[in-house]
Short mmCIF file of C-alpha atoms in Angstrom, two decimals:
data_model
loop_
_atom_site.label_atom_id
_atom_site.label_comp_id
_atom_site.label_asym_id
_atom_site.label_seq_id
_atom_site.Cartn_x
_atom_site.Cartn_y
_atom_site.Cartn_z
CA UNK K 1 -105.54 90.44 -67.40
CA UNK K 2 -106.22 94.10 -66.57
CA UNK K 3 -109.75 95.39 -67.74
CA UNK K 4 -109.88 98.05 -70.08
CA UNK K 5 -111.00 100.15 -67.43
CA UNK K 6 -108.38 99.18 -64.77
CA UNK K 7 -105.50 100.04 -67.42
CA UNK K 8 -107.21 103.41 -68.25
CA UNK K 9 -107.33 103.99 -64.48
CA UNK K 10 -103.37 103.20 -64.17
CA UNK K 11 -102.43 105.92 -67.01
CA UNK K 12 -104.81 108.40 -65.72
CA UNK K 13 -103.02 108.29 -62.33
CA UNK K 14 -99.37 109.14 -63.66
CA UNK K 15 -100.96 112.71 -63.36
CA UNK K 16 -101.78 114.78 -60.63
CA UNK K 17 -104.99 115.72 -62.34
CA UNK K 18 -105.89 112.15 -63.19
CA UNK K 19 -105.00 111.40 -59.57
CA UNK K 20 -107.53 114.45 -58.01
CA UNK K 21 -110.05 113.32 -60.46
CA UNK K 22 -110.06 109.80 -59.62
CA UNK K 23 -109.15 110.15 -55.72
CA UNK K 24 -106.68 107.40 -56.18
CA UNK K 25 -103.06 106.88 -56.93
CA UNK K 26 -100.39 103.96 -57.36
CA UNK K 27 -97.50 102.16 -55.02
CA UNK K 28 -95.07 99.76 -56.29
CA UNK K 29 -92.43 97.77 -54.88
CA UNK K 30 -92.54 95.30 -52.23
CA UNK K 31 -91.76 97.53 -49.21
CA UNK K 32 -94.61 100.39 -50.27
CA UNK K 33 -97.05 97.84 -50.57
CA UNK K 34 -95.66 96.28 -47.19
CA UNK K 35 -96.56 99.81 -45.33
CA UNK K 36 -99.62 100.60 -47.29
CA UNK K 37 -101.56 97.37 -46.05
CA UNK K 38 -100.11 97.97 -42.43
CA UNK K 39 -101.11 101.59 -42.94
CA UNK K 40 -104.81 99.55 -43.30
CA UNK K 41 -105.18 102.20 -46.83
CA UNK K 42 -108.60 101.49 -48.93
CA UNK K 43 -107.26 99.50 -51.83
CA UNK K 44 -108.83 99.39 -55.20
CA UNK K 45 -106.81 96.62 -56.83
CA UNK K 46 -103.50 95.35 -57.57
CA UNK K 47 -101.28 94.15 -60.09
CA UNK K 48 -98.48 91.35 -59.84
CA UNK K 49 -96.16 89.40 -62.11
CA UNK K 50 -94.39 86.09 -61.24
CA UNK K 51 -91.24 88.13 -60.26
CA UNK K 52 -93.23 88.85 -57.41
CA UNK K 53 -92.49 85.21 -56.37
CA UNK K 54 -88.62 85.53 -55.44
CA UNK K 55 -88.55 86.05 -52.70
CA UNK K 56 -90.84 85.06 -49.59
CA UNK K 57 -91.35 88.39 -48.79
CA UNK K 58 -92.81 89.12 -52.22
CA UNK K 59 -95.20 85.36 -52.13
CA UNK K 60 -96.35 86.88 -48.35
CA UNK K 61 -97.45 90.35 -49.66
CA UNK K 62 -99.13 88.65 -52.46
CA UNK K 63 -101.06 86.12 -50.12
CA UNK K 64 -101.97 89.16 -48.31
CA UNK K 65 -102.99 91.01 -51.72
CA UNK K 66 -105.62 88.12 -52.27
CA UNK K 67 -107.37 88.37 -49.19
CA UNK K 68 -107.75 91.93 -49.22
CA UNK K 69 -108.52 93.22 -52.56
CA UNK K 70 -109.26 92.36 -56.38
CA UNK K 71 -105.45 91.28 -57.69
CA UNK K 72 -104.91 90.80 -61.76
CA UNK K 73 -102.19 88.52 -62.89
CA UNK K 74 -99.64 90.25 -65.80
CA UNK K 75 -96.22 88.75 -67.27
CA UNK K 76 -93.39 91.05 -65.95
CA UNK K 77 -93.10 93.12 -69.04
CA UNK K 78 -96.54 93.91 -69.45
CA UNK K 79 -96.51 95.12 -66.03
CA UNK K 80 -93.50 97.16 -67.27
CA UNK K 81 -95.14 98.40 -70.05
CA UNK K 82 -98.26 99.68 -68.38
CA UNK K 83 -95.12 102.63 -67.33
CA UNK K 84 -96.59 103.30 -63.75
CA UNK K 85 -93.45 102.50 -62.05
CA UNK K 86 -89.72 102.44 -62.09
CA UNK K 87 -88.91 99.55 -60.22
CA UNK K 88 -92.58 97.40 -59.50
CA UNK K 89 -90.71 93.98 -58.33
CA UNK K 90 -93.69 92.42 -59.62
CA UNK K 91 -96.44 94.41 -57.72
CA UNK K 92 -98.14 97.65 -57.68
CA UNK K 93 -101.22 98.61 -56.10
CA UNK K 94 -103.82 100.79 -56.84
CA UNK K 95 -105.24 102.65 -53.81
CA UNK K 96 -108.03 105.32 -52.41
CA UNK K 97 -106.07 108.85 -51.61
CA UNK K 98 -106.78 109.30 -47.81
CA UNK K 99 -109.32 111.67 -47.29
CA UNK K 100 -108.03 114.14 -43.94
CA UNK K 101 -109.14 117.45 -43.44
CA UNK K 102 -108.11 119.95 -40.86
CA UNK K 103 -111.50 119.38 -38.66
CA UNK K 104 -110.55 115.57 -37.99
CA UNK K 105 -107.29 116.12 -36.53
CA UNK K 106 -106.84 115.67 -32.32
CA UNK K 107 -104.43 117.94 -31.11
CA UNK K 108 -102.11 116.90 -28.64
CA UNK K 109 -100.72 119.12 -25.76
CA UNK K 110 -97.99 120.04 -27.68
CA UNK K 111 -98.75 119.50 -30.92
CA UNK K 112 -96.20 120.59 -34.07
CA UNK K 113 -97.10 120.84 -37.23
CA UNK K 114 -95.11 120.95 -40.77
CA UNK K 115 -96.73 123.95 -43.18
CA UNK K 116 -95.16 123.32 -46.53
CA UNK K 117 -95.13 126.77 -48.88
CA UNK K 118 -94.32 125.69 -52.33
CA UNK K 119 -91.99 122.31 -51.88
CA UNK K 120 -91.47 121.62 -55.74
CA UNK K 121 -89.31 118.60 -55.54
CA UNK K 122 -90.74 115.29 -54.96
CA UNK K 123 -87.68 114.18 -53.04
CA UNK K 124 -87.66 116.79 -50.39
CA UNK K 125 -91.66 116.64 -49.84
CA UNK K 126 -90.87 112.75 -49.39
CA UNK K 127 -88.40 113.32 -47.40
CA UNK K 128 -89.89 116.12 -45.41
CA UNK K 129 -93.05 113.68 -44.42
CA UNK K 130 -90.54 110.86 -43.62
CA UNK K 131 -88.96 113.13 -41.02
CA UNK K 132 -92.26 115.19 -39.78
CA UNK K 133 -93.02 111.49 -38.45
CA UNK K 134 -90.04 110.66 -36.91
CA UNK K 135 -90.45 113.81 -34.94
CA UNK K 136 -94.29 112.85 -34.18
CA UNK K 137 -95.36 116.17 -36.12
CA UNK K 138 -99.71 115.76 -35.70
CA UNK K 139 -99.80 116.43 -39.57
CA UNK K 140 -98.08 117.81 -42.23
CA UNK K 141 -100.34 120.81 -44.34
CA UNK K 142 -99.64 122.15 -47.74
CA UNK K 143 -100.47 125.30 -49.22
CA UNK K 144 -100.96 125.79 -53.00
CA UNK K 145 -97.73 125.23 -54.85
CA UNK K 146 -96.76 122.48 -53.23
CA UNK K 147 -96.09 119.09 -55.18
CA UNK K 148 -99.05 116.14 -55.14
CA UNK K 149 -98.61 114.10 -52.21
CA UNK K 150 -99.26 110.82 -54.03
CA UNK K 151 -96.72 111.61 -56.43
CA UNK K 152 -94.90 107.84 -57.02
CA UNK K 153 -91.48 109.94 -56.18
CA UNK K 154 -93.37 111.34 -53.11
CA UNK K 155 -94.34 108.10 -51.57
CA UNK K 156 -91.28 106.63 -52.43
CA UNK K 157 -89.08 109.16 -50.00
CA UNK K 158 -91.48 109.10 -48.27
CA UNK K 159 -90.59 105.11 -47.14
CA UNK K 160 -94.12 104.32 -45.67
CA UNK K 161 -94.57 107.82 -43.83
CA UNK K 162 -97.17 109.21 -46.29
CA UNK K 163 -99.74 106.14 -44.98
CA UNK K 164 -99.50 107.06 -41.43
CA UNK K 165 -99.04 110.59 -40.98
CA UNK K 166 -102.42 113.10 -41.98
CA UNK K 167 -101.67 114.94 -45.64
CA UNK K 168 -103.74 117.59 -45.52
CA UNK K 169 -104.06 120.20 -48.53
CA UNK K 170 -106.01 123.16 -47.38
CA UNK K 171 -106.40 126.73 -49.01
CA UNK K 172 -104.04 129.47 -47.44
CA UNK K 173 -107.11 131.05 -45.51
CA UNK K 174 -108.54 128.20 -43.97
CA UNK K 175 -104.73 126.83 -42.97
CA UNK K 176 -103.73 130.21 -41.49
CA UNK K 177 -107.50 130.11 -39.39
CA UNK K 178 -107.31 126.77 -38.15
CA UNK K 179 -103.73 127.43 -36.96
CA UNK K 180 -104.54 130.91 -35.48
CA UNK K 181 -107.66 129.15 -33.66
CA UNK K 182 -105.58 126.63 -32.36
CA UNK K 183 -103.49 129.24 -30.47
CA UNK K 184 -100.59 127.59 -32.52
CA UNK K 185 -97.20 129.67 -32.82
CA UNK K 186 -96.02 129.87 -36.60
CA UNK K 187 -92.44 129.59 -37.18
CA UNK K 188 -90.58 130.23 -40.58
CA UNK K 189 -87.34 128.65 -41.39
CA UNK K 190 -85.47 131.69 -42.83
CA UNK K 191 -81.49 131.60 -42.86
CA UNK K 192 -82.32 135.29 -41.37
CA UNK K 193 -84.55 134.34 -38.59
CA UNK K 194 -82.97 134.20 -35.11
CA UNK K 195 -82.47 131.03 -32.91
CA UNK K 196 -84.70 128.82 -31.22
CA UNK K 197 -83.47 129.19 -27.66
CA UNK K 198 -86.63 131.01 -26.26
CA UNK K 199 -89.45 128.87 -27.73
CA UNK K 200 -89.92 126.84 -24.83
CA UNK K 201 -93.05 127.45 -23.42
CA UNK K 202 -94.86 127.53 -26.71
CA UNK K 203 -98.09 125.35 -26.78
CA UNK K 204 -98.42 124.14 -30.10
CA UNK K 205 -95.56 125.13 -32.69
CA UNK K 206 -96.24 125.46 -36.44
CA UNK K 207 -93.00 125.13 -38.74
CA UNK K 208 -93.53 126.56 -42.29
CA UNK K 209 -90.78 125.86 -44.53
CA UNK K 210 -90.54 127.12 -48.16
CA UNK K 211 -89.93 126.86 -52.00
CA UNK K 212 -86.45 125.50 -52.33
CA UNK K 213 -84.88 128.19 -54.54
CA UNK K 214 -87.32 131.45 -53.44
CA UNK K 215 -87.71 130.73 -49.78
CA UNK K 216 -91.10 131.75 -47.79
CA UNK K 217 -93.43 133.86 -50.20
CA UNK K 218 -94.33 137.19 -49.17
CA UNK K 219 -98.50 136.35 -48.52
CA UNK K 220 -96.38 133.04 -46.20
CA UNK K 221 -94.56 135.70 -44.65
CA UNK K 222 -97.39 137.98 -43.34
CA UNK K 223 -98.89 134.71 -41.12
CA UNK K 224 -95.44 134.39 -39.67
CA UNK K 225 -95.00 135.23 -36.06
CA UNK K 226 -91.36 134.45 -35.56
CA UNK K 227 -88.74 133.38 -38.55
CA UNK K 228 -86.25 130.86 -36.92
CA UNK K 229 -82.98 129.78 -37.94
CA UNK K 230 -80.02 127.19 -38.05
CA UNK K 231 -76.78 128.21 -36.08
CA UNK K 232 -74.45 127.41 -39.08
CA UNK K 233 -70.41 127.73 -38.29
CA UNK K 234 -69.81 127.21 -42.15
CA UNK K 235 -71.68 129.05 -45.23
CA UNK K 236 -74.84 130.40 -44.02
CA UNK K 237 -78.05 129.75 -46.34
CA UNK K 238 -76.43 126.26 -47.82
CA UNK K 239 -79.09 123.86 -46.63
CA UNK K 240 -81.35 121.28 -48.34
CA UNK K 241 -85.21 122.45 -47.29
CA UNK K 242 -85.70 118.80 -45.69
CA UNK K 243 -82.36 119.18 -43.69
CA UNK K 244 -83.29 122.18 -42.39
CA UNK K 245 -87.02 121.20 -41.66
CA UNK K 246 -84.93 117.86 -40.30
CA UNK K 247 -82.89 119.90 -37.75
CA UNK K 248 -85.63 122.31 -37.13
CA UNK K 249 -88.68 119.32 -36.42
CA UNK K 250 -85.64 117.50 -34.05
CA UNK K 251 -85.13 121.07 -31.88
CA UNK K 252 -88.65 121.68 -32.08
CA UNK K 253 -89.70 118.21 -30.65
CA UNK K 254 -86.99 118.44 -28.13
CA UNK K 255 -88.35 122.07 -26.52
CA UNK X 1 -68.95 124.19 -83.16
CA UNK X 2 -67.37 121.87 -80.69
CA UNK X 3 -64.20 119.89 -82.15
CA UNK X 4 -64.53 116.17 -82.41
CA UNK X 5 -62.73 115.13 -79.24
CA UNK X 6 -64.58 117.70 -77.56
CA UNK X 7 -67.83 115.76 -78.50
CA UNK X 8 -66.21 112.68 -77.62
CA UNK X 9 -64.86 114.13 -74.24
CA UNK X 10 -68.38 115.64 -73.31
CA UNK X 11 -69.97 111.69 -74.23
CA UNK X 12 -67.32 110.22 -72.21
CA UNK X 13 -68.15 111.78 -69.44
CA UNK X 14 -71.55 110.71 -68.93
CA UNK X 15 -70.09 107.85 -67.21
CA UNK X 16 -68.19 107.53 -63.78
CA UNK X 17 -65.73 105.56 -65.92
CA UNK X 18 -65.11 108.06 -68.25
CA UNK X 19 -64.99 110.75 -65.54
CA UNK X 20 -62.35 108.75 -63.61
CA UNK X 21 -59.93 108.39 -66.83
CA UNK X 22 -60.29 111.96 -68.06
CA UNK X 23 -60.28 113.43 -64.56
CA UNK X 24 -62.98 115.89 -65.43
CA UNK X 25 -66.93 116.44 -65.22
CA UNK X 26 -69.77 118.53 -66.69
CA UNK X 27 -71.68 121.16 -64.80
CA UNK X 28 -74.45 122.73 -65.93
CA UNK X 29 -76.98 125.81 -65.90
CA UNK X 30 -75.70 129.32 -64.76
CA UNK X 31 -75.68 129.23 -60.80
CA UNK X 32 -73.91 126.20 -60.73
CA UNK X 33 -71.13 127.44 -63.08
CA UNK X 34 -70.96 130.82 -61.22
CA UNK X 35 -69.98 128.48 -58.16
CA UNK X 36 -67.78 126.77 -60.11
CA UNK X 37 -66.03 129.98 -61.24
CA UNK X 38 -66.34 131.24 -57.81
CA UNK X 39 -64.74 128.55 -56.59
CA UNK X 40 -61.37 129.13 -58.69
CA UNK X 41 -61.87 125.24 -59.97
CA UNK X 42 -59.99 124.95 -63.51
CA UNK X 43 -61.65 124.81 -66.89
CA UNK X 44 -61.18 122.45 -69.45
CA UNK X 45 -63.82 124.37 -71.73
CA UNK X 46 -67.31 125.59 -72.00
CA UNK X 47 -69.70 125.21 -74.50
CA UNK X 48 -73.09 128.34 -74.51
CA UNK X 49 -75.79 128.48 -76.33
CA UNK X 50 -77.90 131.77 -77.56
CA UNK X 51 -80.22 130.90 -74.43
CA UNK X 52 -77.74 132.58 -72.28
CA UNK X 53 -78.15 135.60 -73.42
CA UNK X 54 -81.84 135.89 -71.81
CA UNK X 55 -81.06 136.97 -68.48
CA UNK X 56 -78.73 139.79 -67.47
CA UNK X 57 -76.83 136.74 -65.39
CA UNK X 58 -76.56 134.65 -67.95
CA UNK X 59 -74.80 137.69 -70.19
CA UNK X 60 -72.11 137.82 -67.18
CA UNK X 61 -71.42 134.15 -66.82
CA UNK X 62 -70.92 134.19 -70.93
CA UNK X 63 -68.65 137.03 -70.40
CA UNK X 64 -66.59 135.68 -67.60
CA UNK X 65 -66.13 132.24 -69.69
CA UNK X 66 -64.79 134.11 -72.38
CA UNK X 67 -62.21 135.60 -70.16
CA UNK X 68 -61.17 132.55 -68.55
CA UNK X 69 -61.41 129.42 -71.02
CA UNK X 70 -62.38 128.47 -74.47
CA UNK X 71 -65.79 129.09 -75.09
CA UNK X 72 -67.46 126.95 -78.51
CA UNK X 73 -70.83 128.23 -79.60
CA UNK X 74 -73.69 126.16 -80.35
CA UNK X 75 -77.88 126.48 -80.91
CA UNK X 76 -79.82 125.43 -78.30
CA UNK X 77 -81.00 122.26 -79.53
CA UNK X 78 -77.49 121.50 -80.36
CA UNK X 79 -76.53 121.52 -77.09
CA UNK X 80 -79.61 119.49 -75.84
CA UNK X 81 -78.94 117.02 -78.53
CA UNK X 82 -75.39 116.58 -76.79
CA UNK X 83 -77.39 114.23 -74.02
CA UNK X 84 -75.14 115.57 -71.19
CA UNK X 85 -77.60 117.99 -69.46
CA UNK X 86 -81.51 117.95 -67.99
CA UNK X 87 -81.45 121.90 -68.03
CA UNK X 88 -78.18 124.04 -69.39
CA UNK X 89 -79.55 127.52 -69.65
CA UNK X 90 -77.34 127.75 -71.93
CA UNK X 91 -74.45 126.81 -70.53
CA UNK X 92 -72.32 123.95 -69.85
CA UNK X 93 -68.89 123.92 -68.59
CA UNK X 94 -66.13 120.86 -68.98
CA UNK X 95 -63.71 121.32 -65.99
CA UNK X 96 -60.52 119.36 -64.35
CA UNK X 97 -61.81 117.23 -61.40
CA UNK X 98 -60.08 118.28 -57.64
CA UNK X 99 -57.54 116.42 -56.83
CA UNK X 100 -57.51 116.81 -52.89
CA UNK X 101 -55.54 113.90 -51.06
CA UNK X 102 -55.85 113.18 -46.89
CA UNK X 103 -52.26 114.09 -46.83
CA UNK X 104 -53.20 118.14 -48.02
CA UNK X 105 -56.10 118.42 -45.26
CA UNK X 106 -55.36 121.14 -42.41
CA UNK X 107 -57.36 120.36 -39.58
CA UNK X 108 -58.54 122.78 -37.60
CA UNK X 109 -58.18 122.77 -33.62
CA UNK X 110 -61.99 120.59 -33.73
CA UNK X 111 -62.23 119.10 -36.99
CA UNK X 112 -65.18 117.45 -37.86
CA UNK X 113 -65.23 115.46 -40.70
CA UNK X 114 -67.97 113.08 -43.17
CA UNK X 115 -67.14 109.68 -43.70
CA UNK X 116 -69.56 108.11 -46.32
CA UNK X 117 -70.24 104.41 -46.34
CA UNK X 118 -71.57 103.35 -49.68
CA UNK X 119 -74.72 105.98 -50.12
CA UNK X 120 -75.85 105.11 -53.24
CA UNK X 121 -78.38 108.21 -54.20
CA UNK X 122 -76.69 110.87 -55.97
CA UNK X 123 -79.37 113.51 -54.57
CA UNK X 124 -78.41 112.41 -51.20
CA UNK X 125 -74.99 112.52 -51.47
CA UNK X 126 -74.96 116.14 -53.08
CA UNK X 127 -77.55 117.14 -50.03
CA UNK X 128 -74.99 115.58 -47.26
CA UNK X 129 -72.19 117.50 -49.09
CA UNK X 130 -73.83 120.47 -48.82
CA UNK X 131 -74.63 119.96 -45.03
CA UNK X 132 -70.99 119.14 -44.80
CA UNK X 133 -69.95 122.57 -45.62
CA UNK X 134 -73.07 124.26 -44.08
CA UNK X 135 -71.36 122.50 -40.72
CA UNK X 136 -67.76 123.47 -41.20
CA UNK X 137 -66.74 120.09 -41.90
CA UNK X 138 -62.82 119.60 -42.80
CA UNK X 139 -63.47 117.56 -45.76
CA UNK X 140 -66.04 114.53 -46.37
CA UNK X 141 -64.60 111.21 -47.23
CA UNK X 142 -66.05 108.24 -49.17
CA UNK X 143 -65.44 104.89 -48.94
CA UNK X 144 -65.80 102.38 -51.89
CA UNK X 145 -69.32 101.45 -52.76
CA UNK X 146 -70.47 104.96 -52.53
CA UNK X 147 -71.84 107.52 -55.59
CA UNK X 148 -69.08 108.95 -57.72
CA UNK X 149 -68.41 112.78 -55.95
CA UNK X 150 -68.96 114.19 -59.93
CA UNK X 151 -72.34 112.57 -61.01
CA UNK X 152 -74.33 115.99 -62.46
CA UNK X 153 -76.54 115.05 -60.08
CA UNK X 154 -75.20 114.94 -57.49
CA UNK X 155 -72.85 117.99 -58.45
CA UNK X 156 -76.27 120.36 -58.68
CA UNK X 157 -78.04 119.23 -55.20
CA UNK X 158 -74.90 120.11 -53.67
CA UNK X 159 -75.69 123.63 -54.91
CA UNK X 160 -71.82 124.65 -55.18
CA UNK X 161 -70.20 123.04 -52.10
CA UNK X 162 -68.75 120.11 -54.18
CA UNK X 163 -66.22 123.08 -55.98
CA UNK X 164 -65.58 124.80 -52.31
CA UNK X 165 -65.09 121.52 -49.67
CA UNK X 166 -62.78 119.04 -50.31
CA UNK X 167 -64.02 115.85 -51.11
CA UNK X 168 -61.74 112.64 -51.00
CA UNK X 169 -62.01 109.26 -52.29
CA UNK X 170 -59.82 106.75 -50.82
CA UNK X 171 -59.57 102.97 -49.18
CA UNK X 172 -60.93 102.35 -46.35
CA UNK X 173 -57.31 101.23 -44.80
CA UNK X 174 -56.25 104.72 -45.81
CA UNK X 175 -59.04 106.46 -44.37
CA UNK X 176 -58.95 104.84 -40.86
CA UNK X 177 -55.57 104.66 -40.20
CA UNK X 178 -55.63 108.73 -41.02
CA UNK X 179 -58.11 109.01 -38.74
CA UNK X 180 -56.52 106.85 -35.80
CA UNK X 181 -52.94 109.14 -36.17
CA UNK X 182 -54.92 112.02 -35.69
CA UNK X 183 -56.76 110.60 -33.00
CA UNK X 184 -60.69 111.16 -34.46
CA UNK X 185 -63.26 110.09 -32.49
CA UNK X 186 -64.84 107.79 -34.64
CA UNK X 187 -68.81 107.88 -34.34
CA UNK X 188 -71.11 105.77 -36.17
CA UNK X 189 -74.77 106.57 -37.12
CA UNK X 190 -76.94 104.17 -36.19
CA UNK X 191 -80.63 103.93 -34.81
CA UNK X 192 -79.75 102.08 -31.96
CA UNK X 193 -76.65 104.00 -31.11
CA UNK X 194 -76.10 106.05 -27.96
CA UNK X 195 -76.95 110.10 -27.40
CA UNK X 196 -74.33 112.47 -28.14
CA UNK X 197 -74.46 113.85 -24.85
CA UNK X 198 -71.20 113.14 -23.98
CA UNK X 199 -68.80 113.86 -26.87
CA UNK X 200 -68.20 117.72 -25.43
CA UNK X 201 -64.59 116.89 -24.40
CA UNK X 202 -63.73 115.45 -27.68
CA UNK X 203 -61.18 117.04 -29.94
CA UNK X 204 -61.80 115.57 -33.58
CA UNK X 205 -64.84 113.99 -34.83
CA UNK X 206 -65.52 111.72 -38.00
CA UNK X 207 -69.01 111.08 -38.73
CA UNK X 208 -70.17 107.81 -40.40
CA UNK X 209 -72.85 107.52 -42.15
CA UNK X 210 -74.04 104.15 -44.37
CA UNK X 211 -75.96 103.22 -47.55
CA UNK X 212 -79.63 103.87 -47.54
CA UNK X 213 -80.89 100.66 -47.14
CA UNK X 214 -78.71 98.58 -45.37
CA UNK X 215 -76.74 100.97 -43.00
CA UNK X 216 -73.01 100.86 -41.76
CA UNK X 217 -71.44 97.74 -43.53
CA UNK X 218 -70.10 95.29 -41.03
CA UNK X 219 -66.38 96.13 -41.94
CA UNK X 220 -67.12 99.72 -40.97
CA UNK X 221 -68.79 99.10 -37.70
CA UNK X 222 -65.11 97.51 -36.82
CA UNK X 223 -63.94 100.88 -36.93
CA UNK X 224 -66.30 102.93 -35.33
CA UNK X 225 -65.47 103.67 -31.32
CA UNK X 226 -69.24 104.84 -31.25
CA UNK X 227 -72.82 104.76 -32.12
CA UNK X 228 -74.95 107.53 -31.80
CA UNK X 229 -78.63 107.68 -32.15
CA UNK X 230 -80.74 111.14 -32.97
CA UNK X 231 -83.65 111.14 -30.22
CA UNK X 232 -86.91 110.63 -31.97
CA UNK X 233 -90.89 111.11 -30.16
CA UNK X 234 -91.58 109.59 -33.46
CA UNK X 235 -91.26 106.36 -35.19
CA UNK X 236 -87.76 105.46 -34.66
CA UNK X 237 -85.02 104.42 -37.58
CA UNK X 238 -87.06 106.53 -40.10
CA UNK X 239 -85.05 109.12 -41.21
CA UNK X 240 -83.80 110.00 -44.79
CA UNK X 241 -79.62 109.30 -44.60
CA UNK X 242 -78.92 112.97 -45.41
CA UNK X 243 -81.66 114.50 -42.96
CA UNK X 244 -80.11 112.10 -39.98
CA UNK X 245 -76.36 113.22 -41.22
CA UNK X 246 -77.58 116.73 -41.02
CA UNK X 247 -78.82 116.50 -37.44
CA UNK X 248 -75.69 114.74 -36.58
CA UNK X 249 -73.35 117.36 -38.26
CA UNK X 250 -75.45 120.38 -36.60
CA UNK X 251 -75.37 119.07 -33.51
CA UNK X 252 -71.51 117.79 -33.38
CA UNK X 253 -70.67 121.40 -34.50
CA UNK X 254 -72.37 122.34 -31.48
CA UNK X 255 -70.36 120.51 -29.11
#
C-alpha cells in the first residue's frame, strides 16, 4: 500500500511544476530502473506489482529495489491506475532530480558541449541526450524553452543517458558567461551555416541547436560565433533536430 | 457534411488494415497537405473546417483543395469528433496511397538506398525517411515487421518526404535478390561492425538498419556483405536507430 502522501507525490510529478516543486520525478520499466540504480541516482521509493516477477530480470531489480530504498507492494492495476506510466512492467521508481550546475562541471581538453534553444519535443530532447553521450559531450545545457528533462517521454529516449550525462538548466546569461569564460567556440546548426572543415584547432566546441519548427532564436543567434551546417546532396533544411545534432556531435567529436 | 462512406472511409483508415484495403491515408494540418499537394500525390477528398480560414496559408491551401478535389465542409469540433487527427488546422485530406514497385526505381550512377528491418516507432521511421531524402537516397525499402509507411504519425515526422521519395514495401526475397542483380553493396548497421573507411570504390549502397531493440534480425544479417560501426568517444551501442541511420546515410553520401 502506497501512503496517502506517496500517491499525492506520484500525481504531482506527471507535471513539470509538480516535478520543480518537489525536486523529484518518476522511471518505469525494467530497463530505466536498471540504469537509474547503476547511474547510483538518490531514490525516494518505489512501486512494484507481481508482474514484476516474470522474468528474472524483473525478480533481480526488485531484490536490488529492497536493499536500496523504501519499496510498496500494489496489484498490477492499481499500479496502472495510479496513471504515471505507459508501460511500468510492474515497477516504477520514484527518484531525487540530480542537482548539476555549471560550477561543478571538469572540463576536459577538448570538451563539447550540447546548448539546447527551445527543443519542444520530448522525443528529440531524449534522443538528443542519448546521442550527446555517445559522443562524450561534458554536458548537455538548456536554455528557457526547452522541455523538462525528467519528462517520462524524456527519460525514456533518453535509454539510460539522462542518469549519466550532467542536465544542466541555466538562465541565457549565465550559460552564454560560463561558455565565453571557458574560451569555448559556439556553433549553431543552421541549414545556412557553412561546413565544418576548418574547426580543427578549436579548444572546446559548443553546439547550440534549436526549436524544431523556428530554428535558433534571434537573442541564440547574437552568442553565436560561427553557424555550421550539414553537406546535404538531397533537399536542404529536411532534417530531424536530433539527426542533425547526431551528425553534427559525431564530426564534432571526430575534429 | 461528409457522406456516409466518407465517414466510414475516414474510420477505416485509422488502421494499417484499413489503409492496406482502401489503398489510401489521412494527412493532416496545413504544411503537411501543402507537401502533399506539392508533391502532385492524388486526392481522394478533403474535408476543412472554418479554422482554416485563420491564417493567410490556411486561406490558400482551402483554395487550392477546391481546385483540385472535393472539398466537404464541417465545424471544427465536427472534425475533431471524427477521431482521425491530434491537430487538423482545419484541414484534413483523404488521398490514394503511392504505389511505387522495385521494378519503377531509376538508379542513379551511386545509388544509395534504406533498407528497414522491422523499426517499430512510427516517429522513427518518419525521421529516417526524412534523412533518406535529406541524403539523396533512391528509395527506402521495408521489410516485414516494420511500421506501416502511412501511420499519421509517421506521415507528419517525415515532414513531407513520405509524398516526394519513394517508399516500397516488399519481401525480403524480393528485396535482396533486387539488390544482388544490381550488384548493391549490402552494409549492415551494427555496433560492432567495421568503419566505413573503405567503401569509396563502391558503386551502389543499401543501408540496413534493424528494430530498436533487438537490431538486424538473424535472417537479415545472412544478407548483409558488411557491418559498419559509427566511431563513438562515448558510450558505445547507444544511439537512437534514426540518429545512427542518419550518420550512416550522411556519411555514405559522402563517399
Amino acid at each position: 500500500m502506497l501512503t496517502k502522501s506517496e500517491a499525492n507525490l506520484i500525481h504531482a510529478l506527471k507535471t513539470r511544476a509538480g516535478r520543480e516543486k518537489h525536486e523529484a520525478f518518476v522511471v518505469e520499466g525494467v530497463r530505466v530502473v536498471e540504469d537509474l540504480m547503476a547511474a547510483g541516482i538518490d531514490l525516494k521509493f518505489a512501486v512494484v506489482a507481481p508482474s514484476l516477477e516474470d522474468s528474472p530480470r524483473g525478480r533481480a531489480i526488485g531484490a536490488a529495489l529492497y536493499a536500496r530504498t523504501t519499496v510498496r507492494r500494489l496489484r498490477d492495476a492499481e499500479l496502472t491506475a495510479l496513471g504515471a506510466t505507459e508501460t511500468s512492467q510492474g515497477v516504477i521508481v520514484i527518484a531525487h532530480t540530480p542537482h548539476r550546475g555549471l560550477d561543478q562541471l571538469q572540463l576536459s581538453q577538448r570538451a563539447l558541449v550540447l546548448v539546447l534553444d527551445a527543443v519542444q519535443d520530448p522525443g528529440n530532447l531524449g534522443t538528443l541526450i542519448r546521442s550527446a553521450e555517445a559522443f562524450a559531450a561534458t554536458c548537455v545545457l538548456a536554455l528557457p524553452g526547452t522541455v523538462d528533462y525528467w519528462n517520462p517521454k524524456v527519460v525514456r529516449a533518453a535509454a539510460g543517458a539522462a542518469f549519466r550525462v550532467p542536465l544542466i538548466g541555466d538562465s541565457p546569461e549565465r550559460v552564454w558567461s560560463w561558455l565565453a569564460e571557458n574560451a569555448f567556440i559556439v556553433c549553431g546548426a543552421d541549414a545556412r551555416g557553412s561546413s565544418l572543415q576548418d574547426l580543427e584547432s578549436a579548444r572546446h566546441i559548443a553546439l547550440v541547436v534549436g526549436n524544431e519548427g523556428s530554428g535558433l532564436r534571434e537573442e541564440t543567434r547574437a552568442h553565436v560565433a560561427r553557424m555550421i551546417a550539414i553537406p546535404m546532396p538531397g533537399r536542404a533544411d529536411s532534417l530531424n533536430v536530433a539527426v542533425a545534432a547526431g551528425i553534427l556531435l559525431y564530426e564534432l567529436s571526430r575534429t
